[in-house]
CSV table of C-alpha atoms and ligand atoms in Angstrom, one decimal:
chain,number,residue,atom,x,y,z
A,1,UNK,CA,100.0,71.3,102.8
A,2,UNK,CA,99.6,70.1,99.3
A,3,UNK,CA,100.4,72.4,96.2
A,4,UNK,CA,98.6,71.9,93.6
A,5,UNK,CA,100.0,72.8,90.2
A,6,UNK,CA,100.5,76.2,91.1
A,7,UNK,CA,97.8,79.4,89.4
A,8,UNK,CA,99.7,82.0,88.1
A,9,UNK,CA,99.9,85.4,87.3
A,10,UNK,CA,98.7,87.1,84.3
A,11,UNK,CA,102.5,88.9,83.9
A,12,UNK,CA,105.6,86.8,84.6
A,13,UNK,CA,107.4,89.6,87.0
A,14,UNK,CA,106.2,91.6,90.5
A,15,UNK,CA,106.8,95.4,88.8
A,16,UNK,CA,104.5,96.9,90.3
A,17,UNK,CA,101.2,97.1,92.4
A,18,UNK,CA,99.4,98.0,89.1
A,19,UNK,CA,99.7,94.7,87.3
A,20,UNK,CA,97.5,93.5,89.7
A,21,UNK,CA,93.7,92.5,89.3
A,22,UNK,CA,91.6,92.0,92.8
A,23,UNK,CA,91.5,88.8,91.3
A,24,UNK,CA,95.8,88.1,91.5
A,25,UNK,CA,95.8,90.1,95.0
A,26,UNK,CA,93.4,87.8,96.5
A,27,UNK,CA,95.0,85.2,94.4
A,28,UNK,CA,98.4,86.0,96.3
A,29,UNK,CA,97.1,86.7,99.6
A,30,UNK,CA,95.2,83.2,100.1
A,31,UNK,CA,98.4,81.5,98.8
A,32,UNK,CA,100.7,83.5,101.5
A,33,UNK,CA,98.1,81.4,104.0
A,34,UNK,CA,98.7,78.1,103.0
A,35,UNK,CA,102.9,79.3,102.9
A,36,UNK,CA,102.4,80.3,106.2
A,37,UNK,CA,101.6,76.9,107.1
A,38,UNK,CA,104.7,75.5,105.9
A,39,UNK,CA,106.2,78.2,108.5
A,40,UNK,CA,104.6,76.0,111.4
A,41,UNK,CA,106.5,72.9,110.2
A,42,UNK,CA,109.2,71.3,112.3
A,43,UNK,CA,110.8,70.7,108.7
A,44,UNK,CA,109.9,74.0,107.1
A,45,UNK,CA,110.7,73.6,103.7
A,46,UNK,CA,108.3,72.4,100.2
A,47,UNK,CA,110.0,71.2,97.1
A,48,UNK,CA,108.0,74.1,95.1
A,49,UNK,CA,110.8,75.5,93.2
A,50,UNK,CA,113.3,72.5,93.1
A,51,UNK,CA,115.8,72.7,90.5
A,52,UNK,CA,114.9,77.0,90.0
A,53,UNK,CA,117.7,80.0,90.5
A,54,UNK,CA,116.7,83.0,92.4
A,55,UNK,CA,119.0,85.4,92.3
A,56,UNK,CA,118.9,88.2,94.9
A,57,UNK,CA,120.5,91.8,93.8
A,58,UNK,CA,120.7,93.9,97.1
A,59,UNK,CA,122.1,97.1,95.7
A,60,UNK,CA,120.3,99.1,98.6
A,61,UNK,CA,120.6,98.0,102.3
A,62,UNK,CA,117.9,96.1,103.7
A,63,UNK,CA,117.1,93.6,106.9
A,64,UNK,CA,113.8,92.6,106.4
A,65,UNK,CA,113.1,92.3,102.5
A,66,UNK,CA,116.3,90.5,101.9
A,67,UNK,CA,116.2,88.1,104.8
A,68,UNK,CA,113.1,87.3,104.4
A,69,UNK,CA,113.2,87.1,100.5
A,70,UNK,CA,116.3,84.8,101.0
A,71,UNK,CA,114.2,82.1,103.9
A,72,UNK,CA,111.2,82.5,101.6
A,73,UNK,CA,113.6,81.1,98.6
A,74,UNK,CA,114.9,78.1,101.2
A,75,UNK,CA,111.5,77.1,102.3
A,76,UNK,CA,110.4,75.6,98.5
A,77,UNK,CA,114.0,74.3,97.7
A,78,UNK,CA,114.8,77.2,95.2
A,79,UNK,CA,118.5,77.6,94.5
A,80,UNK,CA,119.6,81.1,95.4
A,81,UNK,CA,122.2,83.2,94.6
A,82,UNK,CA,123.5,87.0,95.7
A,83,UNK,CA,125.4,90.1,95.3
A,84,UNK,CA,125.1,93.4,96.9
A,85,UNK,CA,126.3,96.7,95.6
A,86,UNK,CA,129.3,96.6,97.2
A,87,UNK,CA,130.3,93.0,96.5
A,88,UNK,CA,129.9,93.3,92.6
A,89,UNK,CA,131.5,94.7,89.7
A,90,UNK,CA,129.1,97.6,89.8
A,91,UNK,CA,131.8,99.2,92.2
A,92,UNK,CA,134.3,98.9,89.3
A,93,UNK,CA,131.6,101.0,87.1
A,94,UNK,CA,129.8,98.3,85.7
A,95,UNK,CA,126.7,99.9,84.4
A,96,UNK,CA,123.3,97.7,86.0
A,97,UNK,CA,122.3,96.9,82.3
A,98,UNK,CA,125.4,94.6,81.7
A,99,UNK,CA,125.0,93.1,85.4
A,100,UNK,CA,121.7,92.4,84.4
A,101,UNK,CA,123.1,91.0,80.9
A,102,UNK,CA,125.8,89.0,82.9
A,103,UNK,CA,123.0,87.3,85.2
A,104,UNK,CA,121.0,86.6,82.2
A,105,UNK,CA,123.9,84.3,81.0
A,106,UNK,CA,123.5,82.5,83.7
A,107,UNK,CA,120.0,81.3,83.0
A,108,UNK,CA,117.9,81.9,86.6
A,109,UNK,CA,113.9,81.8,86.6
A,110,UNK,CA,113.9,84.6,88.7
A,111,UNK,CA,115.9,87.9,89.7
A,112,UNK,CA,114.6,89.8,92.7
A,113,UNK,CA,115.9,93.5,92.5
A,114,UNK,CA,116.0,96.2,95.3
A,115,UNK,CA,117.7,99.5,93.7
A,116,UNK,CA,118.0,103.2,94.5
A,117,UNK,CA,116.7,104.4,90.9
A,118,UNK,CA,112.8,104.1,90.2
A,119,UNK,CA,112.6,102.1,87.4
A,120,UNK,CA,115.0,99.5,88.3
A,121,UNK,CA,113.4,96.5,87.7
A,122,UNK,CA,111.6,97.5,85.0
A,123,UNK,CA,114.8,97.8,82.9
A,124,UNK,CA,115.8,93.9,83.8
A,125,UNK,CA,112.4,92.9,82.7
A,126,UNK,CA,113.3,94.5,79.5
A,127,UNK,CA,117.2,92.7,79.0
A,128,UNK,CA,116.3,89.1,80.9
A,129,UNK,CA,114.3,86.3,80.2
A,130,UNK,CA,114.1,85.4,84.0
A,131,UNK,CA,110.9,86.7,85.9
A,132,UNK,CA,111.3,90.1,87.6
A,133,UNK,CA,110.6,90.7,91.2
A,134,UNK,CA,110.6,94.4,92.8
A,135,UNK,CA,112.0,94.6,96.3
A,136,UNK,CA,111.6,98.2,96.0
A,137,UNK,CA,112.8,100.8,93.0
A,138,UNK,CA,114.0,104.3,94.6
A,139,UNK,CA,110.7,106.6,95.6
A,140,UNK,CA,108.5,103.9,93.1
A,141,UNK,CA,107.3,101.0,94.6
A,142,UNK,CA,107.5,98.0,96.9
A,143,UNK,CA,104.8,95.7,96.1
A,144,UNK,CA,105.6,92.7,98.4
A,145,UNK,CA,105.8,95.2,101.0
A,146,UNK,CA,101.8,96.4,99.8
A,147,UNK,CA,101.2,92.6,99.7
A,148,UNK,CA,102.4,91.7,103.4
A,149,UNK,CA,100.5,94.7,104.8
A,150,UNK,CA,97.0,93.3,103.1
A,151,UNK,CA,97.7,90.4,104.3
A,152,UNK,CA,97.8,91.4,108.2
A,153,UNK,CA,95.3,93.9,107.6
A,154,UNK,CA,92.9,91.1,106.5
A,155,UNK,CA,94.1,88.7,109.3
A,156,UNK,CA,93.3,91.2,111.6
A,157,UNK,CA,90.1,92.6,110.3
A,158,UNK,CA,88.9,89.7,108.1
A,159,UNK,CA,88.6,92.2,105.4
A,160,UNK,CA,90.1,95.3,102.9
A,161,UNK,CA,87.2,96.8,101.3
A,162,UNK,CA,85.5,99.3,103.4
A,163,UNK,CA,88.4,99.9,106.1
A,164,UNK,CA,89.9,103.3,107.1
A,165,UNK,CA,93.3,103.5,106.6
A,166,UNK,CA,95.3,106.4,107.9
A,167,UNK,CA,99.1,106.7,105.8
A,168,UNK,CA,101.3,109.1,108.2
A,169,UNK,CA,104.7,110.7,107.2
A,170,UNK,CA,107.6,111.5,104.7
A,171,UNK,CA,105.1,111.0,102.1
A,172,UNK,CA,107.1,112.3,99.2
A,173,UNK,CA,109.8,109.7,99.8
A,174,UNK,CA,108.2,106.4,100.2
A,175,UNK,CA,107.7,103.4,98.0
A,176,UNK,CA,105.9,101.9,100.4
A,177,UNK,CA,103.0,104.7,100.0
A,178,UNK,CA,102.6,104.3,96.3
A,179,UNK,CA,102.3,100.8,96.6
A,180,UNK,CA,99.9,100.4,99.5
A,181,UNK,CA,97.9,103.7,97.7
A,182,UNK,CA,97.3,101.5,94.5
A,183,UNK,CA,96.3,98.2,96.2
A,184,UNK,CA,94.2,99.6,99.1
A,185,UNK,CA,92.3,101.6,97.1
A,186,UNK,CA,92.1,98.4,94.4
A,187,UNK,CA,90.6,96.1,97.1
A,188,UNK,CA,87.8,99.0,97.8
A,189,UNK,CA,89.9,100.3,101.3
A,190,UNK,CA,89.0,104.6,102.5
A,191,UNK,CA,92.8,105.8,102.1
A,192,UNK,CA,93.8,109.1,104.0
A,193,UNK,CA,97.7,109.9,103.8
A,194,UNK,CA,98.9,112.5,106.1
A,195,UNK,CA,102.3,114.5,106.1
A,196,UNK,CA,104.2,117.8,106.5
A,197,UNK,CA,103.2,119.9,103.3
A,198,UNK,CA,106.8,119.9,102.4
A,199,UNK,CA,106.7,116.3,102.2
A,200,UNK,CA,103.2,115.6,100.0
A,201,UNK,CA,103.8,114.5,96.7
A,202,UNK,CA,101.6,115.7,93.3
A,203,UNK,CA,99.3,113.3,92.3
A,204,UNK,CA,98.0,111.9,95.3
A,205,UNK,CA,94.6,113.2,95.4
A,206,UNK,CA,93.8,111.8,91.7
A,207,UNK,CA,94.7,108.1,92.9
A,208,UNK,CA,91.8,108.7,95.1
A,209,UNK,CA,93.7,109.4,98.6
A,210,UNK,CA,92.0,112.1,100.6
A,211,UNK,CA,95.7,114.5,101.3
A,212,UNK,CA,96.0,116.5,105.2
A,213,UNK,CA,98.3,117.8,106.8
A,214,UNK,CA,96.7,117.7,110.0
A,215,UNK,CA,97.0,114.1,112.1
A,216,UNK,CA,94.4,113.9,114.1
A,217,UNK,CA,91.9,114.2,111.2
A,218,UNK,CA,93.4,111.2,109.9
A,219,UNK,CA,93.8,109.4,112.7
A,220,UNK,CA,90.0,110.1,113.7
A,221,UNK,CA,88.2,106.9,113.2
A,222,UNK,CA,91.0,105.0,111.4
A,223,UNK,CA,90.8,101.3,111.2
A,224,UNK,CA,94.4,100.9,110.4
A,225,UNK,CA,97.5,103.5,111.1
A,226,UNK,CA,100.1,103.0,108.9
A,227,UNK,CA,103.3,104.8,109.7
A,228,UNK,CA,106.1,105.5,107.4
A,229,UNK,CA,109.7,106.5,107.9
A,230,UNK,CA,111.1,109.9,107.3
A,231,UNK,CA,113.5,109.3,105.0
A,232,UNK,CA,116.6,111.2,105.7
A,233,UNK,CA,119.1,109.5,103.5
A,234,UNK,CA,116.5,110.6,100.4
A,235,UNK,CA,116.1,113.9,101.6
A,236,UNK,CA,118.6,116.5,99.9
A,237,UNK,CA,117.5,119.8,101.0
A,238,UNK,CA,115.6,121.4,104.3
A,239,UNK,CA,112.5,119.2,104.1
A,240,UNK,CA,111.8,119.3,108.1
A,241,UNK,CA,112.9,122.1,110.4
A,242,UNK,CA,113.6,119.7,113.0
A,243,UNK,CA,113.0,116.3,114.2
A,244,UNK,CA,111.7,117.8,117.3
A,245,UNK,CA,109.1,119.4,115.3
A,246,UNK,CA,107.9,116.9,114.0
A,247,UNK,CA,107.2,114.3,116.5
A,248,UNK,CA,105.4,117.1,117.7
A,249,UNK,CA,103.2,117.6,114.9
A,250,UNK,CA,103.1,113.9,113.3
A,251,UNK,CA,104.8,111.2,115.8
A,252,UNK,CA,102.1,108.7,116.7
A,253,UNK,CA,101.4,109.0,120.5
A,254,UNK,CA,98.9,106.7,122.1
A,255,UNK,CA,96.8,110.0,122.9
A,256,UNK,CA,96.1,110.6,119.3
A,257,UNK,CA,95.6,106.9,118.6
A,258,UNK,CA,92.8,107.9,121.1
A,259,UNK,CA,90.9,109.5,117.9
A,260,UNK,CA,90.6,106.0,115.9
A,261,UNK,CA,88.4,103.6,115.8
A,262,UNK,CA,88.3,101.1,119.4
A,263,UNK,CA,89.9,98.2,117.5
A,264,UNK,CA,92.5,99.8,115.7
A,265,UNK,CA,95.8,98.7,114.5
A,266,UNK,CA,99.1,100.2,113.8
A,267,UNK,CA,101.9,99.5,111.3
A,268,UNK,CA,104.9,100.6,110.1
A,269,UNK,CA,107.0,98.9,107.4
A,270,UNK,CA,110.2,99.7,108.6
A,271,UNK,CA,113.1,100.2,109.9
A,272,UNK,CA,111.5,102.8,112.6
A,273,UNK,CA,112.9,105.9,114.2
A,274,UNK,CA,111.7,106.0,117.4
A,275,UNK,CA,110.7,109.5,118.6
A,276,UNK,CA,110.7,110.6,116.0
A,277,UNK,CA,107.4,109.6,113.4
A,278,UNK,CA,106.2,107.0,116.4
A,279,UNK,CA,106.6,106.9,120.2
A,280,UNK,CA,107.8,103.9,121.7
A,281,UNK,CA,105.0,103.7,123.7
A,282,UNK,CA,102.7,102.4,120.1
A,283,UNK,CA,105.6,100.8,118.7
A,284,UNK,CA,106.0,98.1,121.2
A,285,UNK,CA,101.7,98.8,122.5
A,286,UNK,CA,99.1,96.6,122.1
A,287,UNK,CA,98.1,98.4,119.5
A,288,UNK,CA,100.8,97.2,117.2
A,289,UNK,CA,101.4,94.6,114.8
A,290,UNK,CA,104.8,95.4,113.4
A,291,UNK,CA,106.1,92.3,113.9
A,292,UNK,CA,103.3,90.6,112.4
A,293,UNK,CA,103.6,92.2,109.3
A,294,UNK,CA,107.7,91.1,109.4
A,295,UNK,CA,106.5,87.5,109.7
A,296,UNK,CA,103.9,87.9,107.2
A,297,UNK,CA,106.9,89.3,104.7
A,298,UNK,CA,108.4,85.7,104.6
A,299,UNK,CA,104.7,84.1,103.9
A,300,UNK,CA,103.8,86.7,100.7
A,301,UNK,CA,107.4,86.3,99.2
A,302,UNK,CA,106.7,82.4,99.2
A,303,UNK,CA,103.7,83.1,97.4
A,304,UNK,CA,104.8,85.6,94.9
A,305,UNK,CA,107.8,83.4,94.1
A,306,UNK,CA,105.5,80.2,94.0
A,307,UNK,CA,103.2,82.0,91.4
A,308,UNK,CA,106.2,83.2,89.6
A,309,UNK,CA,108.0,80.2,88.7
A,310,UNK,CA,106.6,77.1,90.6
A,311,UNK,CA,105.1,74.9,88.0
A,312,UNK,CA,105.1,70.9,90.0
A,313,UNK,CA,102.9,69.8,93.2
A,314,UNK,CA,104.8,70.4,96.7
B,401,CP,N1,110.3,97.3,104.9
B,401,CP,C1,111.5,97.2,104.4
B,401,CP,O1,111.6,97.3,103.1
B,401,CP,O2,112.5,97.0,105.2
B,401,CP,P1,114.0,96.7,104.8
B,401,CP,O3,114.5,98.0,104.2
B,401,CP,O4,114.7,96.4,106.1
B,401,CP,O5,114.0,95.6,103.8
């Protein structure tokens, strides 16, 4: 593969879906395929962001946004550094606007932030110089997350605009929901987002999302099911009567995946509870292409870092 000098965005940090144009999500997407070449390599690794510091702030767990974040960083040569919640001084009561101030001392290009509070990142990008990128802020967003799911969508399908795409779950709780809402509907996608009425956020309907509470009307002639987690460490108060329950009336099954469309695909972002929003059964079917979108994570972060900071050829 040969980098040119790379595009780049019109903002200098990955906030949030929203300070995207069709233009930069296309922009991304086609980048995250020539990354994924790299991935084929038997030496897997461009000198796109030689001689740049990534630092990784961890400060809510995570398997596949920080691993993945962390081999995208190796593959173009960036320096990295990181701290977690629990390795830092934020355990002493350090408050995250003086971490942030004591990174910035240390001069990185880019700071890639996954935090409990909604809003997160949007408070470094106001103290650092260094290029913001969200990993995921509280119930807000997770744009790379929106950005890896386009991106096997559109392997699979060749296309976004014009495609059914069923949401399932703990609405009210994801990140991953308000991120894939805002690009899907951007790149012209038919959004449906189903979930128990206790778990249906306000707003929803004006973003351009058709709301139910029933499944099988969103499942009917989806293209793509995305499932989400229910969120149990989020939830503080009787949400659910039961787990039980609710596989009942919104686990995906491969008898109501019998409703969508002949060809369709199912996702879920991860980490899964089994039996619980999806049966084993789809999980691990032919329908699924979980694991596709976790490879497809490492590809995306390449790009979004590339466009952030890389500057020379590969
Ligand atoms: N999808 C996702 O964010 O997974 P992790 O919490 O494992 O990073």
């Amino acid at each position: 593969m040969s980098l040119t000098p790379a595009p780049r965005l019109r903002s200098r940090h990955l906030l949030s879906i929203a300070d995207l144009d069709p233009s930069e999500v296309d922009l991304i997407l086609d980048t995250a395929v020539a990354m994924k070449e790299i991935g084929t390599r038997t030496i897997k690794k461009v000198p796109a962001l030689r001689g740049r510091t990534v630092v990784n702030l961890f400060f809510e767990a995570s398997t596949r946004t920080r691993l993945s974040f962390e081999l995208a960083e190796k593959r173009l040569s960036a320096d990295t550094m990181g701290i977690t919640a629990a390795g830092s001084s934020v355990t002493k009561g350090e408050t995250l606007a003086d971490t942030a101030r004591t990174i910035e001392a240390m001069s990185p290009d880019l700071i890639v932030i996954r935090h409990a509070a909604s809003g997160a990142p949007h408070l470094l990008s106001t103290i650092c110089r260094a290029g913001i990128v969200n990993a995921g802020d509280g119930t807000h967003e997770h744009p790379t997350q929106a950005l890896l799911d386009a991106l096997t969508i559109r392997e699979r399908k060749g296309r976004l605009a014009g495609l059914k795409v069923a949401i399932i779950g703990d609405l009210q709780h994801s990140r991953v929901l308000r991120s894939n809402v805002l690009l899907l509907t951007k790149m012209g996608a038919e959004v449906r987002a189903c979930g128990p009425a206790t778990l249906i956020p306000l707003g929803l309907t004006a973003l351009g999302v058709h709301v139910t509470t029933s499944i099988d009307e969103a499942v009917t002639g989806a293209d793509v099911v995305m499932m989400l987690r229910v969120q149990h460490e989020r939830m503080h108060g009787m949400f659910l009567p039961s787990l039980r329950e609710y596989f009942s009336l919104f686990g995906l099954t491969p008898a109501r995946l019998t409703r969508a469309a002949g060809d369709v695909i199912v996702m879920h972002p991860g980490p899964m509870n089994r039996g619980v929003e999806i049966d084993s059964a789809v999980a691990d079917g032919p329908w699924s292409v979980i694991l596709d979108q976790v490879a497809n994570g490492v590809a995306v972060r390449m790009a979004v870092l590339y466009l952030l900071a890389g500057e020379d050829e590969a």
